[in-house]
Coordinates of C-alpha atoms and ligand atoms in Angstrom, one line a residue:
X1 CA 37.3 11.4 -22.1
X2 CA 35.9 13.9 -25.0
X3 CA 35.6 17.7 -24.7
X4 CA 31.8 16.8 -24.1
X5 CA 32.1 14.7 -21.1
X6 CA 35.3 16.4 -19.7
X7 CA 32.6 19.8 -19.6
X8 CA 30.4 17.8 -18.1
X9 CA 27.8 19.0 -14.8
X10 CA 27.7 17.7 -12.0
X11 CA 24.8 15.1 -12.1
X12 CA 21.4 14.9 -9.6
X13 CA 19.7 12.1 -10.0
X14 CA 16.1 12.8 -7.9
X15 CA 13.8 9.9 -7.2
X16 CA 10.0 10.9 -6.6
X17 CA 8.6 14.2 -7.2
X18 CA 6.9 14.3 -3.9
X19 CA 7.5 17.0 -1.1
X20 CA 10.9 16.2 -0.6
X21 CA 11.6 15.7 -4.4
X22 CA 10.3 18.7 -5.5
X23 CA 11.5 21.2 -2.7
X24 CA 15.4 19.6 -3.4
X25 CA 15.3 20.0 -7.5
X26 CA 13.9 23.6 -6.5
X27 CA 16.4 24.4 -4.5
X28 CA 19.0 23.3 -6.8
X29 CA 17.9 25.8 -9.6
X30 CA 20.6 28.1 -9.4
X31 CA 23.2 25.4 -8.7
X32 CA 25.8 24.3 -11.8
X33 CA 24.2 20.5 -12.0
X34 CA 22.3 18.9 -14.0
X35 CA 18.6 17.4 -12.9
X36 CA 16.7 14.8 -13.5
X37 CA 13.7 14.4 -11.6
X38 CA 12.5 10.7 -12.1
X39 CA 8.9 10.0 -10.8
X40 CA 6.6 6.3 -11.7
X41 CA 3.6 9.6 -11.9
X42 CA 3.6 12.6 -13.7
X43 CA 2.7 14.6 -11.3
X44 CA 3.2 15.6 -8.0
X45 CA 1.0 15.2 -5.6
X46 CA -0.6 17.0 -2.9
X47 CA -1.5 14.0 0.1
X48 CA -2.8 16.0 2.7
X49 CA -5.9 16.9 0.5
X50 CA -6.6 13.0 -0.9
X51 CA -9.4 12.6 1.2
X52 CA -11.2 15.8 -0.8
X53 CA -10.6 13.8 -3.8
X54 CA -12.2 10.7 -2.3
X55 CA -15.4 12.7 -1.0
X56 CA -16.1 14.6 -4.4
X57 CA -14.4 17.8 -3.0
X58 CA -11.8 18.4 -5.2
X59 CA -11.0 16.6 -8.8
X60 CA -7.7 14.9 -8.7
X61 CA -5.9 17.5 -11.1
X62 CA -6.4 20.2 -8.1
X63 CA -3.9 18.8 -5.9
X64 CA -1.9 16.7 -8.8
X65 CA 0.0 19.7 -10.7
X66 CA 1.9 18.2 -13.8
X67 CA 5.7 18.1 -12.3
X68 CA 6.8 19.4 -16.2
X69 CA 4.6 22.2 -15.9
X70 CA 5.8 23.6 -12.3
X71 CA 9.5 23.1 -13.1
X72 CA 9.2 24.3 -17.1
X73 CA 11.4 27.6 -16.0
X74 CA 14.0 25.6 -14.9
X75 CA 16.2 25.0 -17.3
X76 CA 18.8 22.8 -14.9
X77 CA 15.9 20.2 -14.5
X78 CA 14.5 17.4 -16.7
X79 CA 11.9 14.8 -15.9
X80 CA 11.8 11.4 -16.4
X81 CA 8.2 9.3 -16.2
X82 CA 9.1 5.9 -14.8
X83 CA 9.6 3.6 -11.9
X84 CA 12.9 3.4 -10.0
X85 CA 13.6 -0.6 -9.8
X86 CA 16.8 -0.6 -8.9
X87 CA 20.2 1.2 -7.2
X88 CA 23.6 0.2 -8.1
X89 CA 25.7 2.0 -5.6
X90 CA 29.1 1.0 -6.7
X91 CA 28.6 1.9 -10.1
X92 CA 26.5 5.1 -9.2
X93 CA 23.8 4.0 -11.5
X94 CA 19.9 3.9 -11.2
X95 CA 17.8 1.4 -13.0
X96 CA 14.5 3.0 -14.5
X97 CA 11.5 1.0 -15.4
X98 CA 9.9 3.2 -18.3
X99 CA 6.8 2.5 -20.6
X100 CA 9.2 1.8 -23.1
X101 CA 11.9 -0.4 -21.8
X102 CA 14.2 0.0 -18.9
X103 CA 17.6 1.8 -18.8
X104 CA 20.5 3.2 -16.5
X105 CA 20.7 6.6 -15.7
X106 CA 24.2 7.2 -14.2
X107 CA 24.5 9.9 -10.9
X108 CA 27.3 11.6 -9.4
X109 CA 24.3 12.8 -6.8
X110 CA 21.6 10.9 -5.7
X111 CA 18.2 12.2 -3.8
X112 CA 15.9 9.1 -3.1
X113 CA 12.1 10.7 -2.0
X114 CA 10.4 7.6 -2.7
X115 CA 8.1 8.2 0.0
X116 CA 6.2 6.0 1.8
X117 CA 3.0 3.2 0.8
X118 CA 0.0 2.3 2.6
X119 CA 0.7 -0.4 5.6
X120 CA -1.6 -3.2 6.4
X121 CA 0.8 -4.5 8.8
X122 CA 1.1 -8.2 7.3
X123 CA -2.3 -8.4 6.4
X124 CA -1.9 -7.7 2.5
X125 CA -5.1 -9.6 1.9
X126 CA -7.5 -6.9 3.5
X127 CA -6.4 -4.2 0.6
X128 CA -9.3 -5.6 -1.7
X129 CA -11.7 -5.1 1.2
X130 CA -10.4 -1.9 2.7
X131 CA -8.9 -0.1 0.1
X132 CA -5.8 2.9 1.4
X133 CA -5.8 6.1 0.2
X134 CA -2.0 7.1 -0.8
X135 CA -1.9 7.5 -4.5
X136 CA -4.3 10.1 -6.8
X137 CA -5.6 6.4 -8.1
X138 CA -6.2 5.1 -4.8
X139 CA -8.7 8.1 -4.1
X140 CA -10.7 7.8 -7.5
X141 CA -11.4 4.1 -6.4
X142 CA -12.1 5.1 -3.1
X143 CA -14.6 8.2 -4.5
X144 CA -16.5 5.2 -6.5
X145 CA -16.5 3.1 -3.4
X146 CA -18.2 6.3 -1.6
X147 CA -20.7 7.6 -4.3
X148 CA -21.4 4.1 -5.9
X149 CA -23.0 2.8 -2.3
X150 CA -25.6 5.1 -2.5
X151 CA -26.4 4.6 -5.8
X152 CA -26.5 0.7 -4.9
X153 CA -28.6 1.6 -1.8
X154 CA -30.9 3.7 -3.5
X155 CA -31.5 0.6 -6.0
X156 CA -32.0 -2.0 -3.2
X157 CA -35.3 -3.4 -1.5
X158 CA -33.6 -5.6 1.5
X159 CA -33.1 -3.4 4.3
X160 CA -30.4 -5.3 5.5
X161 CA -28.5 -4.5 2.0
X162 CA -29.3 -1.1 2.3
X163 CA -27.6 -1.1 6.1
X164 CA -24.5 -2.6 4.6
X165 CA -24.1 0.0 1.5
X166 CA -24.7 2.7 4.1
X167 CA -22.2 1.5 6.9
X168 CA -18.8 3.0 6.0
X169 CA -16.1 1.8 8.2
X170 CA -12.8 3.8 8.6
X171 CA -9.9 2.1 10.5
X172 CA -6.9 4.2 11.6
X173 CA -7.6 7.3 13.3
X174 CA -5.1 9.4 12.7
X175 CA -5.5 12.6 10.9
X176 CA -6.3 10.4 7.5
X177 CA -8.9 8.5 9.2
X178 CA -10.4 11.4 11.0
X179 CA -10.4 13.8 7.7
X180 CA -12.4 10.9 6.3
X181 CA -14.9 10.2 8.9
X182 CA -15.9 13.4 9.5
X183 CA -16.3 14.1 5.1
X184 CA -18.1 11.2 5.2
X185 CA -21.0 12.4 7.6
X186 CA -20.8 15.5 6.7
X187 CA -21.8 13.7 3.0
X188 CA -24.6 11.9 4.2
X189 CA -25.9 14.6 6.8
X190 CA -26.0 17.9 4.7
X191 CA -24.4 17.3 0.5
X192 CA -26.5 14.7 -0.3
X193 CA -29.7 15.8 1.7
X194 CA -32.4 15.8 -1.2
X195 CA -30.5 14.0 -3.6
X196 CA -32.1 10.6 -3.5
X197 CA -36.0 10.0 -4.0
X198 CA -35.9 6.8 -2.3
X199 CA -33.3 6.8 0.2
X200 CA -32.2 9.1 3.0
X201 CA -28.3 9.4 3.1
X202 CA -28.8 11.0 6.6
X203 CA -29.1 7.4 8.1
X204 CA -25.9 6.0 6.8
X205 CA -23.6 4.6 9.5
X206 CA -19.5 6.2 9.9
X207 CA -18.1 4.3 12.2
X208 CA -14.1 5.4 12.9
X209 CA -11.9 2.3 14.7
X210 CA -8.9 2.4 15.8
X211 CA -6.6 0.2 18.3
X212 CA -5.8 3.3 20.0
X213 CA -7.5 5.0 22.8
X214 CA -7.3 8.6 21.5
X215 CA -7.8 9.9 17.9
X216 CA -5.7 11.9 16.3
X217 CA -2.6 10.6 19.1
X218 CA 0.1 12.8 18.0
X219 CA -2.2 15.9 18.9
X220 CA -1.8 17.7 22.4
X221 CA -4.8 16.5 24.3
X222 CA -6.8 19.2 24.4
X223 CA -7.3 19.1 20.4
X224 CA -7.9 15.2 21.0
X225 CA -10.9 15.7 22.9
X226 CA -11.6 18.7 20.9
X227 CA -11.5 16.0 17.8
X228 CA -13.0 13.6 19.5
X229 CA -16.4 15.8 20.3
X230 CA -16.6 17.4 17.0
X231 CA -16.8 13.8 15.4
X232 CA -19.4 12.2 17.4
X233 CA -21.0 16.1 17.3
X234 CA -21.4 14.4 13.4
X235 CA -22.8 11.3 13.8
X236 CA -19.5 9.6 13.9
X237 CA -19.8 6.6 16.1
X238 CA -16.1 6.3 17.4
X239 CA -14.4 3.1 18.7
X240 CA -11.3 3.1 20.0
X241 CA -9.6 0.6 22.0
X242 CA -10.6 -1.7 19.5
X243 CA -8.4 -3.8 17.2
X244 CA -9.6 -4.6 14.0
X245 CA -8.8 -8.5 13.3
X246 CA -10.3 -9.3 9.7
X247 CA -11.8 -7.9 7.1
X248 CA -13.9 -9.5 4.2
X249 CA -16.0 -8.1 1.8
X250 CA -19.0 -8.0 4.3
X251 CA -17.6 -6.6 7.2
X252 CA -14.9 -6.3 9.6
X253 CA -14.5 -8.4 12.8
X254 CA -12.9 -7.0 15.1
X255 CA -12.1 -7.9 19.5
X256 CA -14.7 -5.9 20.8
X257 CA -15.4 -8.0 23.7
X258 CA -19.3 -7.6 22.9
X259 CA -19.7 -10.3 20.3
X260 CA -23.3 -8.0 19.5
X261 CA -20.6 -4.9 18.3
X262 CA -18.0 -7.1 17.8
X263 CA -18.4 -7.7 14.2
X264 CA -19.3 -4.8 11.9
X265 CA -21.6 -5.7 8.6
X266 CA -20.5 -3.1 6.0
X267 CA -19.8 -3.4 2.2
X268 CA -17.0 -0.3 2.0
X269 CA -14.8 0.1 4.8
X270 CA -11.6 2.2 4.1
X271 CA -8.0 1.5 5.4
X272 CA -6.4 4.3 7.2
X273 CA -4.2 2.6 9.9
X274 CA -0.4 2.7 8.8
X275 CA 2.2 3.5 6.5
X276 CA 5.5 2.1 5.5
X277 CA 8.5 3.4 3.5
X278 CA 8.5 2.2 -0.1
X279 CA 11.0 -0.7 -1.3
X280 CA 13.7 1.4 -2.3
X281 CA 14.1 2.2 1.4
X282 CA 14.7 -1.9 2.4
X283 CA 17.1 -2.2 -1.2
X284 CA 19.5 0.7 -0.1
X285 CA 19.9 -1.1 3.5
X286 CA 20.2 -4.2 2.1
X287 CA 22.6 -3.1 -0.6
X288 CA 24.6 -0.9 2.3
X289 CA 23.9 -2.6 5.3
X290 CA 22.4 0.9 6.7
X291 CA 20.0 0.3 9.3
X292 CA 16.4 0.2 8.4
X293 CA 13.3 0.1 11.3
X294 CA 10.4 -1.6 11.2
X295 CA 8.7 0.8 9.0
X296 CA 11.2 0.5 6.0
X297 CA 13.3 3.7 6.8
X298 CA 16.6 3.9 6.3
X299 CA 18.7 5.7 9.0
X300 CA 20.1 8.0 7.5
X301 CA 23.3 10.0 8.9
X302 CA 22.3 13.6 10.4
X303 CA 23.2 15.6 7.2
X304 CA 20.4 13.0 6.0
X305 CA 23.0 10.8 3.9
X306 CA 23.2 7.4 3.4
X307 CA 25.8 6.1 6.1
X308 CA 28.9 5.5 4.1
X309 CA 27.6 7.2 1.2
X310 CA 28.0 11.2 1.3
X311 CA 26.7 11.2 -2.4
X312 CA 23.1 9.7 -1.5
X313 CA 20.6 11.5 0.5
X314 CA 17.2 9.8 2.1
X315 CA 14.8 12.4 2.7
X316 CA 11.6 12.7 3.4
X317 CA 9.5 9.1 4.6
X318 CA 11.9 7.6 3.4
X319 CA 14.3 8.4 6.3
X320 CA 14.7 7.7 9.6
X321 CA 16.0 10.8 11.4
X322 CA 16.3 11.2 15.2
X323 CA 12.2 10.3 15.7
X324 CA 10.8 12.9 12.7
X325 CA 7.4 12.4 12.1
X326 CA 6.6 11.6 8.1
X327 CA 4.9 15.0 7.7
X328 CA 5.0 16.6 4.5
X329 CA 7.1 19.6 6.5
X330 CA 9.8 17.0 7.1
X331 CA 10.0 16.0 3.7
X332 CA 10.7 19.8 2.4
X333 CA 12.7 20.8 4.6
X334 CA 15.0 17.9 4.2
X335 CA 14.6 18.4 0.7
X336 CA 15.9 21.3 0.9
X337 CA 18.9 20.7 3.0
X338 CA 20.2 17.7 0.9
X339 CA 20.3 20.5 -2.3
X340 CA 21.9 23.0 0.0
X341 CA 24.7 20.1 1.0
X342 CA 25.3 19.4 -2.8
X343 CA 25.5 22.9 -3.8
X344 CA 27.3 24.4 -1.5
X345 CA 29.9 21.0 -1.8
X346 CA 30.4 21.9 -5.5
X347 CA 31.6 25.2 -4.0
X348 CA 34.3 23.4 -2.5
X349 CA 32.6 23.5 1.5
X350 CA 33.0 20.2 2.3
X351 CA 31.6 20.3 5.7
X352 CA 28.6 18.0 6.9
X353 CA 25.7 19.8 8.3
X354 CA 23.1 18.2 10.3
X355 CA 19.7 18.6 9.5
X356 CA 17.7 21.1 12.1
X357 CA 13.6 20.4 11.5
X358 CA 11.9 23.3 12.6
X359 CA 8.5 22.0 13.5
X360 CA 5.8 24.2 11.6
X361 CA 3.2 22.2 13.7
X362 CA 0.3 19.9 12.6
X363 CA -3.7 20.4 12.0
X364 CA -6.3 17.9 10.7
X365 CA -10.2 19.2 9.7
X366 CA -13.0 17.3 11.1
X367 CA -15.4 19.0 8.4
X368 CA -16.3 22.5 7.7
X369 CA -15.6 25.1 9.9
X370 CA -14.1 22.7 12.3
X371 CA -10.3 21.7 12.2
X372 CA -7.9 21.3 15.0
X373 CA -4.5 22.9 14.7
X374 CA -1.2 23.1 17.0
X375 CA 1.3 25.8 15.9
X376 CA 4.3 25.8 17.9
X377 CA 2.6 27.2 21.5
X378 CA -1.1 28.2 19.7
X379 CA -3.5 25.6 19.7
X380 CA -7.0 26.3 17.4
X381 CA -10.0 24.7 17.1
X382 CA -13.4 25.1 15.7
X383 CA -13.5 27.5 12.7
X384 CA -10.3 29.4 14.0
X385 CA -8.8 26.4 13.6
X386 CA -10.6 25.7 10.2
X387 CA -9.4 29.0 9.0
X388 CA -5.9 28.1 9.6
X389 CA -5.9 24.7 8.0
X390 CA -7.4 27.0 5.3
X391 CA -5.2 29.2 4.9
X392 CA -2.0 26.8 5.3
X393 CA -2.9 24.5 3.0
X394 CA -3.7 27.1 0.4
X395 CA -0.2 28.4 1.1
X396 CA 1.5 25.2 0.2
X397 CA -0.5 24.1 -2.6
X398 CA 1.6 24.3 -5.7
X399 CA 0.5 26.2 -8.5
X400 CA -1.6 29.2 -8.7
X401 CA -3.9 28.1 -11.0
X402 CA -4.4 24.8 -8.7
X403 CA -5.2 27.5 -5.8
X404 CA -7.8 29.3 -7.8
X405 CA -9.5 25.7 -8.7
X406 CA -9.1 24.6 -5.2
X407 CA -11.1 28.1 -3.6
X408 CA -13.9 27.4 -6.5
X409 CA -14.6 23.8 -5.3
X410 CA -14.4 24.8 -1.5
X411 CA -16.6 27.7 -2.4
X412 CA -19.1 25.1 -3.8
X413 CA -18.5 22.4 -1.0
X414 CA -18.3 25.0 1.9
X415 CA -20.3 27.9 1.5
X416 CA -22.8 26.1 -0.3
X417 CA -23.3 22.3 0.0
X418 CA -22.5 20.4 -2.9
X419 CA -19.9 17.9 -3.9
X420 CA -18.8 19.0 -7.8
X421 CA -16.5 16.3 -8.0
X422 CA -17.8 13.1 -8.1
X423 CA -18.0 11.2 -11.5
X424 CA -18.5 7.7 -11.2
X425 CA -19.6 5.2 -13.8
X426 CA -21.7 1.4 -13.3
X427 CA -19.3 -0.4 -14.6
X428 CA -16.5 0.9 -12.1
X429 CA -18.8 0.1 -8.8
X430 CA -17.1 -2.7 -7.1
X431 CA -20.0 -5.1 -5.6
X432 CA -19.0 -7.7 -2.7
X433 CA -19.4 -11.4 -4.0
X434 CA -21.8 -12.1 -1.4
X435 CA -24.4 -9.6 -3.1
X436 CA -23.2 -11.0 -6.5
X437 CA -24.2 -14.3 -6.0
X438 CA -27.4 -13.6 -4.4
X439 CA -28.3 -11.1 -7.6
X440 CA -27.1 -12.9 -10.5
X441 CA -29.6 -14.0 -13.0
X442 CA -30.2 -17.3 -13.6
X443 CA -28.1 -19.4 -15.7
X444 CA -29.4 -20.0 -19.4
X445 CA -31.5 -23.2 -19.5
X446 CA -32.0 -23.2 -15.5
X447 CA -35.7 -23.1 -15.9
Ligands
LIG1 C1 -3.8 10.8 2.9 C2 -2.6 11.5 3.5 C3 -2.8 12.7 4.2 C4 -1.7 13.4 4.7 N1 -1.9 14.5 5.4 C5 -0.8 15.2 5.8 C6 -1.0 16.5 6.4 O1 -2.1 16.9 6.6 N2 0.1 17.1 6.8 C7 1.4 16.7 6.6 O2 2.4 17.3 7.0 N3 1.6 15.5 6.1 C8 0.5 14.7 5.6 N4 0.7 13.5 5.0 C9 2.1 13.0 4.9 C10 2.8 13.6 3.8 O3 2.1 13.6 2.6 C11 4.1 12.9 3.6 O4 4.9 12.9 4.8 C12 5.0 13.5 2.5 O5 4.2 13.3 1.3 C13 6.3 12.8 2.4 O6 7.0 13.3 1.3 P1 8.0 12.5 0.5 O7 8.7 13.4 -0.5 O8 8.9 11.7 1.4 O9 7.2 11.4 -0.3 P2 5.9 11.6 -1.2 O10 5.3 13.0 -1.1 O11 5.0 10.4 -0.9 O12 6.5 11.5 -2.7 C14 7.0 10.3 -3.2 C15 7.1 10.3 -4.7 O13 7.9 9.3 -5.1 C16 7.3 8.6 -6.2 N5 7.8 7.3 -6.2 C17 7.7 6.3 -5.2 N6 8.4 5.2 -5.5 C18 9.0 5.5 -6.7 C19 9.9 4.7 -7.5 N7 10.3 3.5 -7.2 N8 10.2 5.3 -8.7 C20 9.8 6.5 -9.1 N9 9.0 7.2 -8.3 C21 8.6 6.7 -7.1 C22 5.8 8.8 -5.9 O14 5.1 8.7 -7.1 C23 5.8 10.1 -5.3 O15 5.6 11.1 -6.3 C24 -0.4 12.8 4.5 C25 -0.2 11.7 3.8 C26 -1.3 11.0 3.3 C27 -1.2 9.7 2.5

């Protein structure tokens, strides 16, 4: 062993920049060790605002801060742009899929925040029909989606086209499927008013579905019905009770027992209905033989390591932890546990720690003015609870100049009416096959 290596710092290896990710590597900045913060993005990403992304709210670089730029003061931390495709647990090594090739990256720590991916339950085929919303990329596509079926209805003479372009469906309606629904109709009822010359946006169809028979079901049921009112309050039809059982590029079918509502004719439906933890999560339990749930998460020891493996710690969705919710709360707080447990075992406390979540509460926002939140016994609705979505989500928003970007735009989208942030271009404006077909020109020579 040289001089070099025999000086050596302790090193944390950090998979995904995400809540978790980021809250551990910042609480390890004034711990002896070396970072390195791997992440397949190079940024991190703020989820609970996606859906402003997808409904011309927000651009994506307001809630996707560089992760160089928010750690550049510290100097224990590097980052690394490139996908995690493998862990070698024995040999303490992870294996990095990079632009330029892959390598090993050797740990003496190791924090996997992988996170979690979109969940169509073993239906992978309805994806290209009902695109998710997890990724900065997934709400771009989803934004064209949006904005390009009203350009397409604007263009079309068959009514029954024009019902289909204007007929969003949302399935899944939990906070991500109600956030939607209600930016949606708040879209077509007020932003676009006066837009269009030939087309009235104000008729367009939201229809929310979900196989449950409450939205939002992890809210106290008061702020359900609360929910529930404001959304239909905005033109959102709501169906729940209902299981959605294909979905093609026309429409969804689903087991409404009315075959008249049973199938739903709409050219952009969304997929909000379920997530599950990414691969890593299944690899580690395969690799371990830790336990891993239906959902892909690992269950993780109650100081939130890997059983058998004090060196790794799951946090974040990536665990499974005595029935925590994957809320981005959860993910920081056991973020910030794991760095505690390494620093304070390099200071020779080798004691394990459980992890104690201290619930910070939950809120979704139906549209302006209106949210619903539950704060440990305090439970707001209306613009009270708008204002403390507000004022939360302002809070944890990283970066101050993504805060002063983010107030601009909701200036624009709240106070006044308009939706800055929605380039799209033709060529990106995905239309069904069905419509294809009908449209295309005929064939050279077919005279
Ligand atoms: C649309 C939406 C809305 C949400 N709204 C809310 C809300 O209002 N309130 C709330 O509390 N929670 C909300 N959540 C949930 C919350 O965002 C998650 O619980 C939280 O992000 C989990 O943090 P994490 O660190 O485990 O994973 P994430 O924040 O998902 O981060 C994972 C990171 O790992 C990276 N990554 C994944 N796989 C690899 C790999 N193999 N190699 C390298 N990098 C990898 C990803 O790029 C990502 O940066 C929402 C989620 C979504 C999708």
């Amino acid at each position: 062993v040289s001089a070099r290596e025999g000086a050596q710092r302790h090193r944390v290896v950090v998979v995904g920049c995400g809540f978790g990710g980021l809250f551990a590597t910042k609480a390890l900045r004034r711990a002896p060790v070396d970072v390195l913060v791997i992440d397949r993005t190079n940024h991190h990403l703020f989820q609970p605002l996606l859906y402003q992304v997808s409904t011309g709210i927000l651009s994506e670089g307001d809630i996707a801060p560089p992760i160089r730029d928010i750690l550049r003061r510290q100097r224990n931390a590097d980052v690394l742009l490139g996908e995690v495709t493998g862990i070698d647990v024995q040999r303490r090594l992870v294996t990095v899929t990079a632009p330029v090739g892959r390598r090993e990256i050797e740990y003496d720590s190791l924090l996997v925040a992988s996170g979690s991916q979109s969940s169509y339950f073993g239906h992978g085929e309805y994806a290209e029909h009902a695109p998710s919303m997890k990724t900065l990329s997934g709400a771009i596509a989803l934004r064209t989606r949006i904005f390009g079926a009203f350009e397409i209805a604007a263009q079309e003479s068959d009514p029954d086209l024009v019902r289909r372009w204007m007929t969003f469906v949302i399935v899944g309606a939990g906070p991500t499927g109600v956030e939607l629904a209600g930016q949606i109709a708040e879209l077509t009822h007020r932003s676009l008013r006066g837009n269009f010359r030939h087309l009235d946006p104000g008729r367009a169809r939201v229809v929310l579905i979900d196989a449950v028979a409450e939205v939002l079901p992890e809210f106290p049921a008061r702020l359900r019905r609360k929910a529930h009112a404001s959304l239909e309050r905005l033109g959102v039809e709501v169906r729940l009770g209902t299981r959605v059982t294909s979905v093609d590029g026309d429409g969804v079918d689903t087991d409404a027992s009315d075959p008249a509502v049973a199938r739903i004719e709409s050219f952009v439906k969304i997929w909000a209905a379920g997530v599950e933890a990414t691969p890593l999560g299944r690899m580690l339990g395969e690799a371990t033989g830790a336990a891993v749930d239906r959902a892909g998460r690992v269950a993780v020891e109650r100081d939130c390591t890997l059983p058998g493996h004090p060196e790794i710690f799951l946090v974040g969705d990536l665990m499974h932890l005595a029935g925590l919710p994957g809320l981005a709360e959860v993910a920081m707080q056991s973020g910030v546990h794991a760095a505690r447990t390494i620093q304070r075992r390099l200071e020779g406390d080798d004691e394990s720690r459980p992890f104690r979540y201290r619930d910070l509460g939950t809120m979704a926002t139906i549209s302006r003015y209106s949210a619903v939140a539950a704060i440990g016994p305090l439970r707001a609705w209306g613009i009270a609870g708008w204002l403390t979505w507000l004022l939360v989500h302002l809070t944890f928003l990283t970066g101050f100049k993504n805060r002063v970007a983010v107030v601009g735009n909701w200036t624009i989208a709240f106070v006044g009416r308009g939706r800055a942030q929605r380039p799209i271009s033709s060529d990106q404006v995905l239309v069904p096959s069905s419509v294809r077909e009908k449209q295309a020109p005929p064939a050279a020579g077919d005279r």
